[in-house]
Short mmCIF file of C-alpha atoms in Angstrom, two decimals:
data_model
loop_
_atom_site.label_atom_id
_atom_site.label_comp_id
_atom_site.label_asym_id
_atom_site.label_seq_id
_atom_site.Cartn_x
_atom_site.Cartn_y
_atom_site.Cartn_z
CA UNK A 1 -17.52 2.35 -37.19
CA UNK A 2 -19.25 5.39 -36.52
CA UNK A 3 -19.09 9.04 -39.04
CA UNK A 4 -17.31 10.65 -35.65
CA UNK A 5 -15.07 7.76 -34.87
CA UNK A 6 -14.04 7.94 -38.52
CA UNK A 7 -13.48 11.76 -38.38
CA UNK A 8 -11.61 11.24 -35.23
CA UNK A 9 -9.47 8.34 -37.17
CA UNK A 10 -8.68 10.99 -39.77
CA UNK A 11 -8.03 13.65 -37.26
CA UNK A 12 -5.31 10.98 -36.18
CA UNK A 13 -3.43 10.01 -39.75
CA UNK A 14 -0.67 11.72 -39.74
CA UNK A 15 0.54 10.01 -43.24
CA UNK A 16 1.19 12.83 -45.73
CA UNK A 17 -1.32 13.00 -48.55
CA UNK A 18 1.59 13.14 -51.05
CA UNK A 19 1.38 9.16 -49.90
CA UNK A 20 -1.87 9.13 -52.11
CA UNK A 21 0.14 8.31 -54.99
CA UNK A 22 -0.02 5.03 -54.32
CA UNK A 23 -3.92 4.66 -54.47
CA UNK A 24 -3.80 5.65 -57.60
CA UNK A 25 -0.56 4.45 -59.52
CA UNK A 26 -1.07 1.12 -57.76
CA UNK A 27 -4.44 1.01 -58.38
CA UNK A 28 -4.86 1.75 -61.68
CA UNK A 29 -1.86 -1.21 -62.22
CA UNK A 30 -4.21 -3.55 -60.70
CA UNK A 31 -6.68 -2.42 -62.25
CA UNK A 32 -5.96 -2.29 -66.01
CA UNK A 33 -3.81 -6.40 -65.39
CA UNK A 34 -7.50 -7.26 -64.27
CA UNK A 35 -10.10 -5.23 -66.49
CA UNK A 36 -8.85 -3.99 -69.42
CA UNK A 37 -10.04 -5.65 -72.53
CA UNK A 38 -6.62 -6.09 -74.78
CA UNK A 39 -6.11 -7.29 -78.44
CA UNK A 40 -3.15 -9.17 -78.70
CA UNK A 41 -2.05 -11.59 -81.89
CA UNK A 42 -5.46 -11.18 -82.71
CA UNK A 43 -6.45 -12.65 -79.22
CA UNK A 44 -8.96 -10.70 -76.75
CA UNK A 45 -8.41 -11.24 -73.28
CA UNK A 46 -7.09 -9.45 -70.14
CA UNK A 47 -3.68 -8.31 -69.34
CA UNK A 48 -3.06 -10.87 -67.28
CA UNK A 49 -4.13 -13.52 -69.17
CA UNK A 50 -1.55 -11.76 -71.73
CA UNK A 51 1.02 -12.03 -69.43
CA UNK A 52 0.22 -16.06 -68.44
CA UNK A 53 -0.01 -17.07 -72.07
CA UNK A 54 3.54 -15.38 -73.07
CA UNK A 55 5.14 -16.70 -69.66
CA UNK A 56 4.11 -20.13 -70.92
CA UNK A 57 4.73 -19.78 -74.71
CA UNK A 58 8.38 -18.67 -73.46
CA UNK A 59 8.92 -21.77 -72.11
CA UNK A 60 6.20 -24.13 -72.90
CA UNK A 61 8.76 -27.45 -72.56
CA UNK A 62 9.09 -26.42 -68.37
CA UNK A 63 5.48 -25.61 -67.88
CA UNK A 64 4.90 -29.29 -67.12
CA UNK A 65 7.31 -30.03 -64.34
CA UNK A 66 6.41 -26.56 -62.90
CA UNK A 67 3.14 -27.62 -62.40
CA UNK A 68 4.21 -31.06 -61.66
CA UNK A 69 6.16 -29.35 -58.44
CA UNK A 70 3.12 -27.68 -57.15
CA UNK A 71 1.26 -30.70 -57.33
CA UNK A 72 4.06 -32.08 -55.31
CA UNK A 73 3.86 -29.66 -52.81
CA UNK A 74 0.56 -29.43 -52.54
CA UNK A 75 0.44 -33.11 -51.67
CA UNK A 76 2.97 -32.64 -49.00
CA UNK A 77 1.41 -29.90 -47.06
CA UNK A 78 -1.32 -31.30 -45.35
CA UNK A 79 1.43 -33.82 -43.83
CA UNK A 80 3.46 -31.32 -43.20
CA UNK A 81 1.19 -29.14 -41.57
CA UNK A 82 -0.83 -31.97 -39.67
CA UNK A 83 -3.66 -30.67 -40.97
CA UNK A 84 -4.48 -33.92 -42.83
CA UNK A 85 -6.23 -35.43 -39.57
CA UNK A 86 -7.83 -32.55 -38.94
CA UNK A 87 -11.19 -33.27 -40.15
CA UNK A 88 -13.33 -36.07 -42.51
CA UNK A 89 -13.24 -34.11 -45.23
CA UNK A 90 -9.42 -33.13 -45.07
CA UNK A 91 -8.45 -36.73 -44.80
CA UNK A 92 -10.66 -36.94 -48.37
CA UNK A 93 -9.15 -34.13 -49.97
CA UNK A 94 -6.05 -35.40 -48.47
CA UNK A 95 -5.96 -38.60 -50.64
CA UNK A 96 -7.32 -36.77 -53.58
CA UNK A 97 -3.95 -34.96 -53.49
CA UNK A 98 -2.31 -38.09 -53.24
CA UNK A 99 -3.78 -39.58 -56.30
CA UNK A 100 -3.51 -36.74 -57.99
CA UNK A 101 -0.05 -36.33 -57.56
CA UNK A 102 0.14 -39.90 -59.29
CA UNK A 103 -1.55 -38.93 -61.92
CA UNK A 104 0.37 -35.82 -62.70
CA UNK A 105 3.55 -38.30 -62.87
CA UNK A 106 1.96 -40.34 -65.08
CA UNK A 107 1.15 -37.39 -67.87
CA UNK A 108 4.39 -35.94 -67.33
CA UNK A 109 6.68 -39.00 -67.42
CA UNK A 110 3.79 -39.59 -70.45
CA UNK A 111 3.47 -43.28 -68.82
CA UNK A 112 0.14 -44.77 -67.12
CA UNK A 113 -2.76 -46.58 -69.01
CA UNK A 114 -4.02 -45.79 -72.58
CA UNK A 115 -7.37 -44.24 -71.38
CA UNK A 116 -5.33 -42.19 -69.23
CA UNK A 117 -3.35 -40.59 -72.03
CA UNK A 118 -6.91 -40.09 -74.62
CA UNK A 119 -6.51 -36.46 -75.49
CA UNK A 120 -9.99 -35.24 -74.09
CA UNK A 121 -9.04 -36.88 -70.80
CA UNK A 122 -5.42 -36.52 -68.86
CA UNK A 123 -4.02 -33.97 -71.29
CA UNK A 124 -7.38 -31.81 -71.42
CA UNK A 125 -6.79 -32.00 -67.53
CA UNK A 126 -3.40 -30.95 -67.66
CA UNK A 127 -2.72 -28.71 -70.51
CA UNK A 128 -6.58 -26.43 -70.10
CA UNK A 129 -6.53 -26.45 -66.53
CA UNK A 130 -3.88 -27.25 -63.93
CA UNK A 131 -0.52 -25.31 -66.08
CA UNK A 132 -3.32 -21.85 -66.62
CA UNK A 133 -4.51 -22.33 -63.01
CA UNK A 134 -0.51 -22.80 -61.75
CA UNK A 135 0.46 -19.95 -63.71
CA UNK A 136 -2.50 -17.89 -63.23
CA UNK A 137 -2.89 -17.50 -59.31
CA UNK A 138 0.89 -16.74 -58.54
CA UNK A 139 1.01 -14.41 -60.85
CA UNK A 140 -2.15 -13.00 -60.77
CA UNK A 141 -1.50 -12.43 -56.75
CA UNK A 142 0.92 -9.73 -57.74
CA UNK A 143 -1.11 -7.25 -59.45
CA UNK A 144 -3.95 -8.36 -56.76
CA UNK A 145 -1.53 -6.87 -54.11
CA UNK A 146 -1.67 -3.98 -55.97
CA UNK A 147 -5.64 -3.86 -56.22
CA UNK A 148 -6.54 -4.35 -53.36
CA UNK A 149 -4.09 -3.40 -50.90
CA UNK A 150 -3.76 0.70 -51.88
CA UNK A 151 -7.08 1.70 -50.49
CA UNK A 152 -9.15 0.95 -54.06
CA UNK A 153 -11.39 -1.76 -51.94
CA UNK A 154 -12.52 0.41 -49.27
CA UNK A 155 -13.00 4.03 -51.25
CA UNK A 156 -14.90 1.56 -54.20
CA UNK A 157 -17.24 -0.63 -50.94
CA UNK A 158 -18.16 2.92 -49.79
CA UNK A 159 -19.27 4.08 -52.89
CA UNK A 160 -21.34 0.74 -54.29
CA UNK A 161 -22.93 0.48 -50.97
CA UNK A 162 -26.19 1.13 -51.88
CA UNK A 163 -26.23 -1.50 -54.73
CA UNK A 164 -24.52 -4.47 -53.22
CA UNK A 165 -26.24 -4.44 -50.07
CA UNK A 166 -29.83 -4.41 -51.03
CA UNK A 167 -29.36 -6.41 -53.78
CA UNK A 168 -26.82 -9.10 -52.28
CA UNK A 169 -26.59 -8.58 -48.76
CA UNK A 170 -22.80 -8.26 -49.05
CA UNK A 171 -20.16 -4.91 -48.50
CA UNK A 172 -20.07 -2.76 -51.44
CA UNK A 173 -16.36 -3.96 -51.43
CA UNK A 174 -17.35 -7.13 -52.40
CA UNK A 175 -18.10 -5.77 -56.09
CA UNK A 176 -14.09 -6.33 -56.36
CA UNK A 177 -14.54 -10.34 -56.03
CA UNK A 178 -17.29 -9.82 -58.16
CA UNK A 179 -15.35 -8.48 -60.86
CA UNK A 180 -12.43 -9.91 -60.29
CA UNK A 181 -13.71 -13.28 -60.60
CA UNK A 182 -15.74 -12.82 -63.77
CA UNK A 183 -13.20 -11.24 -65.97
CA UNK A 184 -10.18 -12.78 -63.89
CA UNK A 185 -10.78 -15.97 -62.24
CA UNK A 186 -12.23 -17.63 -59.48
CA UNK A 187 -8.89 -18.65 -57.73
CA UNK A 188 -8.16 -15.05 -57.67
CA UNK A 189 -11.61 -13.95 -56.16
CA UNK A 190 -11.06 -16.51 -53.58
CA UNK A 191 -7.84 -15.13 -52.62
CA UNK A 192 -9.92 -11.78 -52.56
CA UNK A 193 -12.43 -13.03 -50.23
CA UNK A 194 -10.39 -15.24 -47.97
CA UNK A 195 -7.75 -12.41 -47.39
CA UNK A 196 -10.47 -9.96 -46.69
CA UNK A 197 -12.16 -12.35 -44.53
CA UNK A 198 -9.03 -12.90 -42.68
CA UNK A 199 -8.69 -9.23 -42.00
CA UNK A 200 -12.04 -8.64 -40.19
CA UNK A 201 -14.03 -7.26 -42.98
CA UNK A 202 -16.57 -9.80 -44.04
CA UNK A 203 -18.44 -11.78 -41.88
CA UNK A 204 -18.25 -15.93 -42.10
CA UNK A 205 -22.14 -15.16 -43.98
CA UNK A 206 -21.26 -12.57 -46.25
CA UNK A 207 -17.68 -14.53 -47.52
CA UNK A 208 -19.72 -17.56 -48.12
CA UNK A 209 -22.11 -15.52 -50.08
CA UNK A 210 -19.33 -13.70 -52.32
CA UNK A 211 -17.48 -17.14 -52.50
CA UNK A 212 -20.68 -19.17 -54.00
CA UNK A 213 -21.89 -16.38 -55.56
CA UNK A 214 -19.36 -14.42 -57.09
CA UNK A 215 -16.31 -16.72 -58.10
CA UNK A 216 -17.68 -18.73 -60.74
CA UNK A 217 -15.30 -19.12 -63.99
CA UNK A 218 -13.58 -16.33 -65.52
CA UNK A 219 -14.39 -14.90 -69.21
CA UNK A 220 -11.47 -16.33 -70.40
CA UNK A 221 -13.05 -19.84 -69.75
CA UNK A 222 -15.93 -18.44 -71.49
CA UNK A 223 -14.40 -17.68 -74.16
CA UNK A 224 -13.29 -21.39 -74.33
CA UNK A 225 -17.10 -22.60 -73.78
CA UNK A 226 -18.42 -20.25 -76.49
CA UNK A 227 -15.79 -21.38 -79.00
CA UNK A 228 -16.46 -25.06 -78.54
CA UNK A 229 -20.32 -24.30 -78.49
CA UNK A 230 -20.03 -22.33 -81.79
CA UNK A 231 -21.20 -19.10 -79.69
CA UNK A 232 -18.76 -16.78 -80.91
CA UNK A 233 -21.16 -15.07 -83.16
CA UNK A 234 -23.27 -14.09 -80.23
CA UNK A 235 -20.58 -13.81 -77.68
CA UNK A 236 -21.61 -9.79 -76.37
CA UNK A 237 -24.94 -10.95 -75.69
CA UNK A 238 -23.70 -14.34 -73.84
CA UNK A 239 -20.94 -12.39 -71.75
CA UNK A 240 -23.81 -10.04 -70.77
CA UNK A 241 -26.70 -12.92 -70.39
CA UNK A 242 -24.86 -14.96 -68.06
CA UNK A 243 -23.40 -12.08 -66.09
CA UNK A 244 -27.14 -10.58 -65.29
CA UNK A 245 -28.91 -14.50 -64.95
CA UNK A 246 -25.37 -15.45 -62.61
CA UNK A 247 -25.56 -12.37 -60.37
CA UNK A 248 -29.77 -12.74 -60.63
CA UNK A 249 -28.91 -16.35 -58.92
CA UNK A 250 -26.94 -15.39 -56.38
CA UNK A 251 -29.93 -12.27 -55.33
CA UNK A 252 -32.01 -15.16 -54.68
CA UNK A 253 -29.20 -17.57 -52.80
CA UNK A 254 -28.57 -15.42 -50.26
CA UNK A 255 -32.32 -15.80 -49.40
CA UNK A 256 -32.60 -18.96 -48.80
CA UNK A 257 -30.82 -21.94 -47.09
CA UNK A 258 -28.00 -22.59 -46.37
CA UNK A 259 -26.63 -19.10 -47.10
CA UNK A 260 -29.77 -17.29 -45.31
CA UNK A 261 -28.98 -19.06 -42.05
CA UNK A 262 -24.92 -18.69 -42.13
CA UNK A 263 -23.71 -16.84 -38.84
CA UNK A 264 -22.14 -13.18 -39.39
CA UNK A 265 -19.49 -13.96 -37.03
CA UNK A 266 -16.07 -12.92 -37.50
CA UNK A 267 -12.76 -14.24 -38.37
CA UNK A 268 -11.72 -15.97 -34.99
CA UNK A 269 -9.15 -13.80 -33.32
CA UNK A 270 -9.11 -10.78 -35.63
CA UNK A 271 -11.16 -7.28 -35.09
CA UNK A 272 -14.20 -6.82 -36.84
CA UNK A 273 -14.17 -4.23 -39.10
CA UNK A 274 -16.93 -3.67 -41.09
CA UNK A 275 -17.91 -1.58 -43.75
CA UNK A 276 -18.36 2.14 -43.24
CA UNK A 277 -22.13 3.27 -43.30
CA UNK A 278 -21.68 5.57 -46.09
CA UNK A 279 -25.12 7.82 -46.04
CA UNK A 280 -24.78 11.51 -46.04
CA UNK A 281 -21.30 11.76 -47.08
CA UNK A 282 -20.61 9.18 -49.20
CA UNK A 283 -17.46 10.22 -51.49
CA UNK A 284 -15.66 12.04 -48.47
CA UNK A 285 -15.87 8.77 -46.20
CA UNK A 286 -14.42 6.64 -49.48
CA UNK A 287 -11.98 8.84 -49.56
CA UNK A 288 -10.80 8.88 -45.78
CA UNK A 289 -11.21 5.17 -45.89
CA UNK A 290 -8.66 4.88 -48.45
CA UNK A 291 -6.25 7.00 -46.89
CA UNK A 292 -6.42 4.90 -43.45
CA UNK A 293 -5.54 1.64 -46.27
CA UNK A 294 -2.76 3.63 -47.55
CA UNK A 295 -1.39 4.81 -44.51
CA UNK A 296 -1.30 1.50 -43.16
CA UNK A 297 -0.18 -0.64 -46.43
CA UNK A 298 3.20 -2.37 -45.55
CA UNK A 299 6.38 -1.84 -48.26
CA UNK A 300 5.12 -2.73 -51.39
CA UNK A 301 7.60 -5.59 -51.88
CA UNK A 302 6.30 -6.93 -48.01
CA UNK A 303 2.65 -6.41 -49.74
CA UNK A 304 3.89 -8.52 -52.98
CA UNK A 305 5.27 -11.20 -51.58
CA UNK A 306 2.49 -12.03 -49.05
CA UNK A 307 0.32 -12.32 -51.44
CA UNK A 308 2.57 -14.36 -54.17
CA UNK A 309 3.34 -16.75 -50.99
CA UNK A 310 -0.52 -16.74 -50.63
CA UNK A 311 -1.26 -17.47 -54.27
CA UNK A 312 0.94 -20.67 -54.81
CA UNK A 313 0.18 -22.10 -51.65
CA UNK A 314 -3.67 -21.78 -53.05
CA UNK A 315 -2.21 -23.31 -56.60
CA UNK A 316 -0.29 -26.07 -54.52
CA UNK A 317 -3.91 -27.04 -52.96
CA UNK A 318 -5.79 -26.71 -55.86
CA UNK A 319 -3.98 -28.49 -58.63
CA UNK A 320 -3.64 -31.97 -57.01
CA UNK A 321 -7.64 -32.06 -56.75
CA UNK A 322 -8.06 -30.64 -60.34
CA UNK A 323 -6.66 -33.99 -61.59
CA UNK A 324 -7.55 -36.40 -59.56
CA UNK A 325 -11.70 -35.38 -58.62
CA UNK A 326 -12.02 -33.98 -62.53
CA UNK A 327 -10.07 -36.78 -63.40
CA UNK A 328 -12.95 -38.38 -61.93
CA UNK A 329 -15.53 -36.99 -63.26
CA UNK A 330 -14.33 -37.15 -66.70
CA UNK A 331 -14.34 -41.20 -66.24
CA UNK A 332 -17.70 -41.05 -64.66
CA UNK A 333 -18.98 -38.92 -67.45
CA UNK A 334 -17.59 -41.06 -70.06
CA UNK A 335 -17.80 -44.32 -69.43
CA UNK A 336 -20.61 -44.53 -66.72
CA UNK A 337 -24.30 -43.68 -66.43
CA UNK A 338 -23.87 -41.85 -63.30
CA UNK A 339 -24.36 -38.80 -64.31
CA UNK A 340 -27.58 -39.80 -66.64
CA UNK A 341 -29.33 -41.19 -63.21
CA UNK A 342 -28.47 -37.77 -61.48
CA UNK A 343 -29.71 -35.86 -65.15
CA UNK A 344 -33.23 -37.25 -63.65
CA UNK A 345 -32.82 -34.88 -60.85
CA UNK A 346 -33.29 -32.25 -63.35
CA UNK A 347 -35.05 -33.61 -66.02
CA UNK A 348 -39.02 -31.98 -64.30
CA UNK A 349 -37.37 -28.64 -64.62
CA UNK A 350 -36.22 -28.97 -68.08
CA UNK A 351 -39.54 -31.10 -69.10
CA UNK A 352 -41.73 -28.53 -67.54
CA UNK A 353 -39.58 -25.55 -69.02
CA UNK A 354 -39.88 -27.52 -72.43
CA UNK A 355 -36.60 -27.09 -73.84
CA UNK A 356 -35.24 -28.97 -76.65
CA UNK A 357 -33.58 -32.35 -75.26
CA UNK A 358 -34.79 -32.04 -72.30
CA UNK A 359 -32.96 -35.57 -71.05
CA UNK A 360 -30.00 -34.03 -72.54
CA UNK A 361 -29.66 -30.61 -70.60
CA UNK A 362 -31.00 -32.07 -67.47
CA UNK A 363 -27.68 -34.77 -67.67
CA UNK A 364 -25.52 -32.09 -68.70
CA UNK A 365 -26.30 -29.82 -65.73
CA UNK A 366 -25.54 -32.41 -63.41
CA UNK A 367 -22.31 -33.22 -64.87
CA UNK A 368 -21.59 -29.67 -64.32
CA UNK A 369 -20.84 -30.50 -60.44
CA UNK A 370 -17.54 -32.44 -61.57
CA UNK A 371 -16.08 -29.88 -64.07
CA UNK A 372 -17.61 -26.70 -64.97
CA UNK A 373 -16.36 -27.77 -69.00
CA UNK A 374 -18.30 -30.50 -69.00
CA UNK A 375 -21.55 -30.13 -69.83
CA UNK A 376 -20.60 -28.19 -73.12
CA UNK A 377 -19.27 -31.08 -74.16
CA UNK A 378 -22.22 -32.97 -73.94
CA UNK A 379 -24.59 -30.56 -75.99
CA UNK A 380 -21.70 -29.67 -78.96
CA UNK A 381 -24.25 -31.09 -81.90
CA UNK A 382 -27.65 -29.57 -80.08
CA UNK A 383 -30.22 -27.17 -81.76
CA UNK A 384 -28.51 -23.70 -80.76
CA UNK A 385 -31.28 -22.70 -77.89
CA UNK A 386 -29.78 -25.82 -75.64
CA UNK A 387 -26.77 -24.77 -76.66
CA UNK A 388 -26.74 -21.59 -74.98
CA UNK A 389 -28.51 -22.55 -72.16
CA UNK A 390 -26.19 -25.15 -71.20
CA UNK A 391 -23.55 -22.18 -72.04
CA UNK A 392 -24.66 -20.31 -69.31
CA UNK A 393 -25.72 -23.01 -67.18
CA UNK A 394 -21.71 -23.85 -67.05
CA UNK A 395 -20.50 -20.22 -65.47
CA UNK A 396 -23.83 -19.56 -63.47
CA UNK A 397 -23.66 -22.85 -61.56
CA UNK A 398 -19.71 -21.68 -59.94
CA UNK A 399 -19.53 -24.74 -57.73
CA UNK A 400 -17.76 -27.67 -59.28
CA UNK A 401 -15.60 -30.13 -57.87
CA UNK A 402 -12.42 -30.08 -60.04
CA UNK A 403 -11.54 -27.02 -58.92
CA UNK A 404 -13.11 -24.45 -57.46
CA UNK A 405 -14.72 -26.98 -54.38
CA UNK A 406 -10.98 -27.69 -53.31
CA UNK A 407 -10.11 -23.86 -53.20
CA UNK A 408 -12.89 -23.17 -51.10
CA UNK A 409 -11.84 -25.92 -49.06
CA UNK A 410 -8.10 -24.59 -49.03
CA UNK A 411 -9.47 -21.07 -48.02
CA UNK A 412 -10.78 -20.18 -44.16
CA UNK A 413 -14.35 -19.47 -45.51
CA UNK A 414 -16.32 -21.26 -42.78
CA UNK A 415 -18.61 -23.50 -45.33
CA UNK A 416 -19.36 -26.98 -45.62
CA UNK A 417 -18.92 -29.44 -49.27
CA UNK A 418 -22.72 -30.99 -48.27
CA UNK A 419 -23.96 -26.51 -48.11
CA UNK A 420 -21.77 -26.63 -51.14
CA UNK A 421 -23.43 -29.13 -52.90
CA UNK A 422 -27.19 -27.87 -51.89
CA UNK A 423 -26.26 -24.04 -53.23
CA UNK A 424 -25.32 -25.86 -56.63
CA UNK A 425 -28.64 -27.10 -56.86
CA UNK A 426 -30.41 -24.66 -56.07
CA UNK A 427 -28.04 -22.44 -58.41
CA UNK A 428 -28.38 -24.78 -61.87
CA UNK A 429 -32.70 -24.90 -61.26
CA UNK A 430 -32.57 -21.14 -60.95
CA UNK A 431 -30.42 -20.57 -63.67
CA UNK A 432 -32.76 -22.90 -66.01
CA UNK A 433 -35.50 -21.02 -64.88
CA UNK A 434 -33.82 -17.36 -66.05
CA UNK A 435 -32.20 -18.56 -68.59
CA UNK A 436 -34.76 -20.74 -70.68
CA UNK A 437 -37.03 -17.84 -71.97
CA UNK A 438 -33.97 -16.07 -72.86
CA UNK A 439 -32.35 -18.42 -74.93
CA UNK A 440 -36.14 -18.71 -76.90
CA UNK A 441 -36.47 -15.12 -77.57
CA UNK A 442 -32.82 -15.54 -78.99
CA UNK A 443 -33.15 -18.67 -80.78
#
């Protein structure tokens, strides 16, 4: 879209600028659930995260069968919908849902095998990750109605235009995912980028990029890494470490293959609409942009529930494959060698980079692919220069299986588990190679 066609767009809005209210009440909601740093009980976290852990403390005996329903539901969709058959890959994820809807009867009706029950493997499951992630994404897709349907994406991709593109090939209103992810979560910069997607304003290229690049863990999982990797102490300068070496990665991803050769195609059977070239008059064309949003935004209830039906029908295809692939992994990484044999795919980087252990973080970055928790479990009694790199190894990697793999796979985002799986390589040897002389000027 052209300066004049814009102009001409605005010449045309006849929505009353008293209607700008909403951009910034709305906004500034969305905002503050998402980005405000709060101290609660002693606790630092997010609004939102507030809000999850109180909704679950209110009624902590329920938050098992609630999550036990999704699971439930998620399982049923794909027959449902027929879209079980559709492909290879949903007939895998299919059966993963299956099994994982076994398992979550078997840790709620507290039945199954012994090894099942061992606290660090189907309650860690359960308890750390599928009741936050249930809670998290349905909830969390209120307030994201809020951000991002009131005109605060377009007015805020106008103005970081010059940074994202150049830097990350992607629309300045991709910084949203970007932040949204790291201080929210993943699930909720998914739902981001797949709604924006849907609507014509990424390309299949530049959602891909944002969805590998950008939704990795949010702080409140690293919050839960530092603490177990007695990183506390240092936590500042490992928020702000992993945050430069994960967005450092993804500058270099979109560079090379498979992201460098993705299509930038469009959402089939929607208008493109791409960002506005913002040169010349930058804050005047954020500004009409944001007006068009506002003008157009349905009822805000219409806007709510869209996205609340959006976010549990994400949680319903997520938490199935949470338990039964990191369920998975959790066996393979415990009782198996597997994921020492794959360790030897890393084990030159770490050799030549000469850190510490270097058997031992090249095994704990590959167990990373499985569950993103993982490998700081592997390193908890390490000299503290491993331990950090392995820290920020965990977040900068963002593709793992147990989770974030199957809501990729839930979303429309036109990319493959196999391009998957080669962009988490390529992400864990970059990140060793940041992150390494870091960790020794630290340590």
């Amino acid at each position: 879209m052209t300066e004049q066609s814009i102009a001409q767009a605005g010449a045309r809005d006849t929505s009353s600028p008293s209607h700008m209210w909403k951009f910034f009440v709305y906004s500034a909601i969305g905002a503050f659930m998402f980005f405000a740093p709060v101290t609660l009980d002693g606790r630092d976290s997010i609004p939102l995260d507030h809000l999850v852990t109180a909704i679950r403390d209110t009624a902590p005996s329920l938050m098992p069968y609630y999550a036990l329903a999704l699971i439930v539901g998620g399982a049923a969709v794909p027959f449902v919908t027929g879209t079980w058959r559709r492909s290879t890959i949903d007939v895998v994820f299919t059966v993963a849902k299956l099994v994982g809807m076994v398992i979550g009867l078997l840790l709620v009706l507290e039945t199954g095998p012994a090894w099942l029950a061992r606290p660090d493997i189907g309650p860690f499951l359960f308890e750390s990750l599928v009741i936050p992630v249930g809670l998290l994404v349905p909830i969390g897709a209120v307030f994201l109605a809020l951000l991002v349907g009131y005109g605060l994406l377009e007015y805020v991709g106008v103005i970081l235009q010059p940074v994202m593109r150049p830097l990350w090939r992607t629309p300045g209103r991709s910084a949203i995912d970007a932040v949204a992810s790291f201080v929210g979560s993943y699930s909720l910069g998914l739902l981001i980028t797949n709604r924006v997607y849907r609507e014509g304003k990424y390309s299949a290229r530049e959602a891909a990029v944002i969805a590998t690049g950008f939704s990795t863990v949010s702080a409140t999982f690293m919050i839960v890494v530092a603490t177990t990797l007695d990183l506390m102490g240092s936590w500042l300068t490992y928020f702000w470490t992993t945050l430069l070496v994960t967005f450092l990665v993804t500058a270099v991803t979109v560079r090379i293959r498979p992201l460098s050769r993705m299509p930038d195609t469009y959402f089939e059977g929607v208008e493109a609409r791409p960002e506005v070239d913002g040169r010349g008059r930058r804050l005047s064309l954020a500004w009409q942009e944001a007006k068009h949003t506002v003008a157009a935004a349905p009822p805000l209830h219409v806007n709510v529930w869209r996205n609340v039906r959006d976010g549990l029908l994400m949680a319903m295809a997520i938490l199935p494959s949470i338990l039964s692939i990191g369920l998975l992994g959790l066996v393979l990484a415990t009782w198996t060698p597997v994921f020492d044999w794959l360790g030897y795919l890393f084990y030159p980087v770490t050799w030549a980079l000469q850190i510490p252990e270097p058997l031992l973080v090249a095994k704990a970055a590959a167990v990373g692919i499985a569950e993103m928790f993982l490998p700081a479990l592997l390193v908890t009694e390490a000299v503290p220069a491993v331990k950090f790199i392995v820290a920020v190894v965990c977040v900068s990697q963002v593709i793992f299986f147990s989770a974030m793999v199957p809501c990729v796979v839930a979303t429309d985002i036109p990319i493959s588990v196999p391009q998957m799986v080669v962009i988490w390589f390529e992400r864990v040897v970059l990140t060793l190679v940041l992150v390494t002389p870091i960790a020794f000027l630290l340590f």
